[in-house]
PDB file of C-alpha atoms in Angstrom:
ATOM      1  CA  UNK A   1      13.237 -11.496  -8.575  1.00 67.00           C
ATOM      2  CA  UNK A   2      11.082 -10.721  -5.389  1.00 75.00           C
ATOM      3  CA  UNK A   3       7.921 -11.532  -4.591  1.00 80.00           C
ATOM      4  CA  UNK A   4       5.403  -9.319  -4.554  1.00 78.00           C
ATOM      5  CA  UNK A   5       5.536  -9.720  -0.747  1.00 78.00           C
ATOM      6  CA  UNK A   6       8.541  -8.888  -0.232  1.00 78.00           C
ATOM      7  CA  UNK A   7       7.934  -6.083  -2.488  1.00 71.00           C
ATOM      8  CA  UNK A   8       5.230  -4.622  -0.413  1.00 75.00           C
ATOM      9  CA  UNK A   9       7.849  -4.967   3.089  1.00 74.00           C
ATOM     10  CA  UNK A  10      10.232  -3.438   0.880  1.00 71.00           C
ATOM     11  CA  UNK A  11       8.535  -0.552  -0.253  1.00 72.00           C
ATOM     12  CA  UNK A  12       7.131  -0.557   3.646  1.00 73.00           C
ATOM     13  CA  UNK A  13      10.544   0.470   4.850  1.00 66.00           C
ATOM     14  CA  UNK A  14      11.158   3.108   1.975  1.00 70.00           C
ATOM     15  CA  UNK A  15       8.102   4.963   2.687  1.00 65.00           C
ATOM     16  CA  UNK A  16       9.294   4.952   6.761  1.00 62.00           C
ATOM     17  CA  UNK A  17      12.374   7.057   5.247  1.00 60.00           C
ATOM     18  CA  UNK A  18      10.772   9.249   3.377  1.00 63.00           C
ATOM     19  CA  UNK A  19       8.226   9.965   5.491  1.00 63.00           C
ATOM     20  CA  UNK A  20       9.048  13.647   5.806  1.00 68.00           C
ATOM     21  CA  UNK A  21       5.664  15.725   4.789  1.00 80.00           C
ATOM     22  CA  UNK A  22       7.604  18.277   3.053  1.00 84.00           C
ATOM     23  CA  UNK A  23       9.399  16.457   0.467  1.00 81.00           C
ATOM     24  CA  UNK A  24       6.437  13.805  -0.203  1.00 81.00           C
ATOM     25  CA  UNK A  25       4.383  17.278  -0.582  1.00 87.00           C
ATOM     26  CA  UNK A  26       7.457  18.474  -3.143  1.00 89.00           C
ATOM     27  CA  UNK A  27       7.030  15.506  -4.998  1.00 89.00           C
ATOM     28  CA  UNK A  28       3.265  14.881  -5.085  1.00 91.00           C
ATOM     29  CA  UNK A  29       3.655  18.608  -6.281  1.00 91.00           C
ATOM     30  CA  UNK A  30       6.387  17.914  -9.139  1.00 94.00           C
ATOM     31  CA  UNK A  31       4.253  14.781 -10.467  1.00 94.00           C
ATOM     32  CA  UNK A  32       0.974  17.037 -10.528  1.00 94.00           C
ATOM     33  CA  UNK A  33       3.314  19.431 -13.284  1.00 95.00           C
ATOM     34  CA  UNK A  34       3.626  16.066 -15.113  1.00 96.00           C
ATOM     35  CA  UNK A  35       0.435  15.260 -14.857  1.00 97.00           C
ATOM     36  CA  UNK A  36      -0.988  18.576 -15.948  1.00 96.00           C
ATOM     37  CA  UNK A  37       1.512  18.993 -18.646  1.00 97.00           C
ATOM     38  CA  UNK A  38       0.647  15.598 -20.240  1.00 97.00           C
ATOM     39  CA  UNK A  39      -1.243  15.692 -23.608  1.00 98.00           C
ATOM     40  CA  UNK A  40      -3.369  12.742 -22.306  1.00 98.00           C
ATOM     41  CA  UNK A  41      -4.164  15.208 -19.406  1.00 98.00           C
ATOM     42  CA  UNK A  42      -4.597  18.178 -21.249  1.00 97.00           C
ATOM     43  CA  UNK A  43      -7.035  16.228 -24.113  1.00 97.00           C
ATOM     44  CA  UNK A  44      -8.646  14.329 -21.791  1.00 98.00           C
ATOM     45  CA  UNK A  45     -12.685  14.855 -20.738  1.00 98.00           C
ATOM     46  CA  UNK A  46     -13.470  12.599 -18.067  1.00 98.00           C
ATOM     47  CA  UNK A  47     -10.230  10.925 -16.263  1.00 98.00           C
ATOM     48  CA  UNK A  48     -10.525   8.484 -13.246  1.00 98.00           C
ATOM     49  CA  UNK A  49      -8.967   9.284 -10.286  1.00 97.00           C
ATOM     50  CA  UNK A  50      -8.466   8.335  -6.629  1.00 93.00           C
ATOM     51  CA  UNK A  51      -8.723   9.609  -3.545  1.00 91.00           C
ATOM     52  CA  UNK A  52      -5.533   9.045  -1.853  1.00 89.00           C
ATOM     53  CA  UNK A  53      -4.736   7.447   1.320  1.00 84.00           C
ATOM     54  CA  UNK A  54      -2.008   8.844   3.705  1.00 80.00           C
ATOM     55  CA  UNK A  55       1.114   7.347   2.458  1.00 80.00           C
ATOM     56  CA  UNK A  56       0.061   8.138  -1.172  1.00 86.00           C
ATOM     57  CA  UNK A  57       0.744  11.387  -3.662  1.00 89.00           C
ATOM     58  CA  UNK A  58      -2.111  13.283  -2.160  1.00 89.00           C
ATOM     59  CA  UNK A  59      -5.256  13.560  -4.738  1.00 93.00           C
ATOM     60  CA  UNK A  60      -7.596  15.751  -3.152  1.00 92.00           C
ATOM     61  CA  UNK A  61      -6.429  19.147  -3.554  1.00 92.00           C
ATOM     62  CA  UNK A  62      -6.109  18.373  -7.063  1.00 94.00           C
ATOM     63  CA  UNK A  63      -9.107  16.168  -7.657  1.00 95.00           C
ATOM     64  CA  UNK A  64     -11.131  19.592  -6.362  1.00 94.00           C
ATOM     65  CA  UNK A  65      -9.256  21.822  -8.742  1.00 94.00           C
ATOM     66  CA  UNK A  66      -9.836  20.068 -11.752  1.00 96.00           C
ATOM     67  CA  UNK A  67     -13.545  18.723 -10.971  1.00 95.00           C
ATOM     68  CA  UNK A  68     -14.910  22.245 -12.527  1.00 93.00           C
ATOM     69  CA  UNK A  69     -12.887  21.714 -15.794  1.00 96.00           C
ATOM     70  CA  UNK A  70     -12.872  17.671 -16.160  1.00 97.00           C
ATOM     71  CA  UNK A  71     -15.464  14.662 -15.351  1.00 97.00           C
ATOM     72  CA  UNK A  72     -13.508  13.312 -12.665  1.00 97.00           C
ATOM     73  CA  UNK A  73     -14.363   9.959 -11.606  1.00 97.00           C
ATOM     74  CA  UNK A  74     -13.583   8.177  -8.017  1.00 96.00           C
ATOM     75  CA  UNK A  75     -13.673   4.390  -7.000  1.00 95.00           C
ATOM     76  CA  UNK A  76     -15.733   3.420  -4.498  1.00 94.00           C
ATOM     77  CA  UNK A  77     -15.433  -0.024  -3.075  1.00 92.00           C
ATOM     78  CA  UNK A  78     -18.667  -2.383  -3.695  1.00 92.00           C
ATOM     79  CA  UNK A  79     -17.721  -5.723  -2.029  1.00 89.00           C
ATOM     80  CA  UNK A  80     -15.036  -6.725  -4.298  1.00 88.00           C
ATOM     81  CA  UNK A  81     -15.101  -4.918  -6.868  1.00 91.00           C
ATOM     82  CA  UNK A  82     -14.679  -1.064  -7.594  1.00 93.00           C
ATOM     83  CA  UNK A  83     -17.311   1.062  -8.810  1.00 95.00           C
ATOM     84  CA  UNK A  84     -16.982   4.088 -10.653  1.00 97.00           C
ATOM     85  CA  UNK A  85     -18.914   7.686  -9.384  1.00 96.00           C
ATOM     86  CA  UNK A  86     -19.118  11.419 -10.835  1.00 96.00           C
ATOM     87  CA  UNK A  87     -16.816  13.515  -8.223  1.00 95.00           C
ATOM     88  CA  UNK A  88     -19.413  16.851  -7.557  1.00 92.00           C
ATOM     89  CA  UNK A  89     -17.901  17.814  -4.663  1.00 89.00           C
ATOM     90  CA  UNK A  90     -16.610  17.327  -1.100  1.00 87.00           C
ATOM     91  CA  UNK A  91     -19.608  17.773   0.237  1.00 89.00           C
ATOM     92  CA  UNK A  92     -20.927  14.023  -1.851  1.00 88.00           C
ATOM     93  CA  UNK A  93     -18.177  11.843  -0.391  1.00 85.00           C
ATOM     94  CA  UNK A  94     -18.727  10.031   2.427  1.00 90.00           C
ATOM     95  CA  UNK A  95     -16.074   8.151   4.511  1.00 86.00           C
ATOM     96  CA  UNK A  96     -15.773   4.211   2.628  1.00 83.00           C
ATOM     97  CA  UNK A  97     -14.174   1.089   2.958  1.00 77.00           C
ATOM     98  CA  UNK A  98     -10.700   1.337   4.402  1.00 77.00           C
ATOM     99  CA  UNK A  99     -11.651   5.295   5.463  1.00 80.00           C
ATOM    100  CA  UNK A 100     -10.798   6.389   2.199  1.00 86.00           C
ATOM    101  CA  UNK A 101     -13.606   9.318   0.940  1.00 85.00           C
ATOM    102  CA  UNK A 102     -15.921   7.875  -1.857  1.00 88.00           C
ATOM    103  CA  UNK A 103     -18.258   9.592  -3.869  1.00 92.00           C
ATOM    104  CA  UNK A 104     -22.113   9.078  -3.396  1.00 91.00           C
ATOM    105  CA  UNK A 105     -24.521   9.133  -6.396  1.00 87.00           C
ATOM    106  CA  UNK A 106     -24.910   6.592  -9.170  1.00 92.00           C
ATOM    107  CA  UNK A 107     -22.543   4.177 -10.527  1.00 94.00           C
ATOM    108  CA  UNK A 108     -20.854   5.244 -13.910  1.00 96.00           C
ATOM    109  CA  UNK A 109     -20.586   2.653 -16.059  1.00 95.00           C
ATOM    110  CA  UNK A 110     -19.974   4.150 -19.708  1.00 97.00           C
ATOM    111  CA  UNK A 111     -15.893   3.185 -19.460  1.00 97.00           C
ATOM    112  CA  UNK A 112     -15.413   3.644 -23.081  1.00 97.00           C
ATOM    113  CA  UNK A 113     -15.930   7.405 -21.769  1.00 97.00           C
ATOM    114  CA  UNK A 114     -12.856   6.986 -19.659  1.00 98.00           C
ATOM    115  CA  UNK A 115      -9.798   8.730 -21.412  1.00 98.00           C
ATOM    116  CA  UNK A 116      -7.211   8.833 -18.720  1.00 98.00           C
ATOM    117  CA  UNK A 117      -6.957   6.758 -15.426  1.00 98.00           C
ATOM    118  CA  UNK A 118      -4.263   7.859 -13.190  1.00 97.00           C
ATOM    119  CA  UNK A 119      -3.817   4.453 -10.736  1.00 96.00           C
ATOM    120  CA  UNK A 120      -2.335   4.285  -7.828  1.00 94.00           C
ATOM    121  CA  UNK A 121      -0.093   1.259  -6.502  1.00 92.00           C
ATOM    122  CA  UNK A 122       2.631   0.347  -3.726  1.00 91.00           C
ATOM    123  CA  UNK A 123       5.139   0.177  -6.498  1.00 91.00           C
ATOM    124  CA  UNK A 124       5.812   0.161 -10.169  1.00 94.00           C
ATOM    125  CA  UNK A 125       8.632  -0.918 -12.940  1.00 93.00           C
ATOM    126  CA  UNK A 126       9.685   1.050 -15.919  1.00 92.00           C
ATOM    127  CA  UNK A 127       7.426  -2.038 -17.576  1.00 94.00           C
ATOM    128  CA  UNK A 128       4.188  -0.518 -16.459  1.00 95.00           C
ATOM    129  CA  UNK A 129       3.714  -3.294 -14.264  1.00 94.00           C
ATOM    130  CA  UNK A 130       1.883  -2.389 -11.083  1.00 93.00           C
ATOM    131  CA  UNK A 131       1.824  -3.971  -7.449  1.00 89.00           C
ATOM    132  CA  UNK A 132      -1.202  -3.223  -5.623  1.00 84.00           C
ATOM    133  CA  UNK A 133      -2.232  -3.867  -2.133  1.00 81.00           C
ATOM    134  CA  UNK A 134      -3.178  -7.488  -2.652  1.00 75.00           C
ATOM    135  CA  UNK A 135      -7.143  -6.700  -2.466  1.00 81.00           C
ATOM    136  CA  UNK A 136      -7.458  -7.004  -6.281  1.00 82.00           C
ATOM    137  CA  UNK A 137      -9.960  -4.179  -6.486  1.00 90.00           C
ATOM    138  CA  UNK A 138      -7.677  -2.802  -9.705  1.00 91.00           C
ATOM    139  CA  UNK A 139      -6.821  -6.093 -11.442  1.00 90.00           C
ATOM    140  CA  UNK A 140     -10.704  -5.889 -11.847  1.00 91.00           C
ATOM    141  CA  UNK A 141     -11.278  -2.587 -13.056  1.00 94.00           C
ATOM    142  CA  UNK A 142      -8.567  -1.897 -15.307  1.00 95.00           C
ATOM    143  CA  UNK A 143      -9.556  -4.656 -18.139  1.00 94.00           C
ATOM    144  CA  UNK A 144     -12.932  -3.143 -18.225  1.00 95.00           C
ATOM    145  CA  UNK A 145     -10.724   0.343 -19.144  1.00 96.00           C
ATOM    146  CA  UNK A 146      -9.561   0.852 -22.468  1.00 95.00           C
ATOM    147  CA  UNK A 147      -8.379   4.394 -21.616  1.00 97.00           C
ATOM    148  CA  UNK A 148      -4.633   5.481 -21.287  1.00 98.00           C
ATOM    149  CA  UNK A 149      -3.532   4.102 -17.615  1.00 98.00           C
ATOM    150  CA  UNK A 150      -0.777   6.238 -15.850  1.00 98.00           C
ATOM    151  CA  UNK A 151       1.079   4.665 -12.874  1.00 97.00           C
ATOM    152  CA  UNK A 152       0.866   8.162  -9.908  1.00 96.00           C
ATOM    153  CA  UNK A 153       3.769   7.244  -7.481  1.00 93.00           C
ATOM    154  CA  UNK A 154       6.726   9.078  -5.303  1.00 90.00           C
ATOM    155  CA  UNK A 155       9.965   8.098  -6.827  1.00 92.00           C
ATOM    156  CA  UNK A 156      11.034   5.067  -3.793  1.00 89.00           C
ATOM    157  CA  UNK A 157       7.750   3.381  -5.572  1.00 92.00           C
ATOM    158  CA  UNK A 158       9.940   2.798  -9.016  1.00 92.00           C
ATOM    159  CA  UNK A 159      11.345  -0.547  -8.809  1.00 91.00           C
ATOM    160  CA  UNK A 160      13.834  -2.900 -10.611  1.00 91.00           C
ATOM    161  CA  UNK A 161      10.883  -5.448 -11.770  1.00 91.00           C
ATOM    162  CA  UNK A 162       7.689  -6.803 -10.257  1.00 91.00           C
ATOM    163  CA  UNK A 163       6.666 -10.131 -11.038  1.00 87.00           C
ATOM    164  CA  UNK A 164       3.670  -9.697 -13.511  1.00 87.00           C
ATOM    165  CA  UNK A 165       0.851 -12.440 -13.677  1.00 84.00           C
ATOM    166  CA  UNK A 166      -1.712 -13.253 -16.727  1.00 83.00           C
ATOM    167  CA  UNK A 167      -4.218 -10.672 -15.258  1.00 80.00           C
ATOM    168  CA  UNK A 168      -2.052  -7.966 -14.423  1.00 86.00           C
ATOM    169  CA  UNK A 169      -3.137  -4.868 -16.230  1.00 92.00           C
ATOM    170  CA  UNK A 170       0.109  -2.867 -17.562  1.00 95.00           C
ATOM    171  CA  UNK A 171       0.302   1.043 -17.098  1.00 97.00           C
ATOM    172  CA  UNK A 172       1.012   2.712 -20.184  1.00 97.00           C
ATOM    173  CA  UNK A 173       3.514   5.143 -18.341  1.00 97.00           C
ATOM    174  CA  UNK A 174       4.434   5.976 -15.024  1.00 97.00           C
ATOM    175  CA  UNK A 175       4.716   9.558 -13.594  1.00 96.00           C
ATOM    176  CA  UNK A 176       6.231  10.071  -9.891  1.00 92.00           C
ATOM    177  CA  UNK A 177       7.827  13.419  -8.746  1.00 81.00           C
ATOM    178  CA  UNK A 178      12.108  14.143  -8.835  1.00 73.00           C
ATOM    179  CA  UNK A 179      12.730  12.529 -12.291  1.00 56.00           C
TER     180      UNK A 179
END
């Protein structure tokens, strides 16, 4: 099994070949269907999000759309730790840690509220185990969840296995575009 280093230069060098914008567009698109067509989704009141960085299925468009019909909820990096605001609009975030748009306002903190995350990650196995980017910021969050956790990633992120540890949150399911 690999470690979860050489996971992350693994997955490195898939993402340089598919780096083409229209087919990671295709399949950010086909995972959105998923998404939408989920009951989780479709039952679901207030979901936590992201807002995605470059190399991830992009978020925004769809975090916009859905803000007038759901409670969607962004991280926003506090230190160490992730902390959980009320998406309004584009006009509230403000660029964050690591560039990535965050939310202003106050923290949310009601996560028995939560009933969907949708979590990013550098890679996944059909376990619902998750490798992250080595910060940690999810291993914290996602105990403090007891919502239905889905795995958002482009199909190159689907591994064979990734080595899981005692604090490793599993996803519940994993949805990615072509499959």
């Amino acid at each position: 099994m690999q470690t979860k280093t050489e996971l992350r230069k693994e997955i490195s060098l898939r993402k340089t070949r598919h780096s083409s914008s229209d087919w990671r567009a295709r399949q950010a698109a086909e995972a959105w269907q998923r998404v939408v067509a989920h009951p989780r989704w479709q039952e679901a009141r207030t979901v936590l999000l992201y807002h995605s960085l470059p190399d991830e299925p992009d978020t925004h468009a769809f975090v916009r759309q859905w803000a007038r019909e759901k409670r969607i909820l962004l991280p926003v990096v506090v230190g160490d730790d992730l902390e959980l605001r009320v998406y309004t609009d584009d006009g509230s975030l403000r660029a964050g840690a690591f560039h990535i748009a965050e939310p202003t306002g106050k923290a949310f903190t009601d996560y028995a509220a939560i009933d969907l995350a949708i979590v990013p990650g550098v890679a996944f196995d059909r376990e619902g185990n998750r490798l992250g980017r080595g910060k940690g910021y999810y291993d914290r969050l996602l105990p403090r969840l007891k919502a239905y956790k889905i795995g958002l990633c482009f199909p190159f992120q689907l591994v064979e296995s990734i080595p899981a540890e005692a604090h490793d949150v599993r996803m519940d399911e994993i949805i990615c575009g072509g499959r």
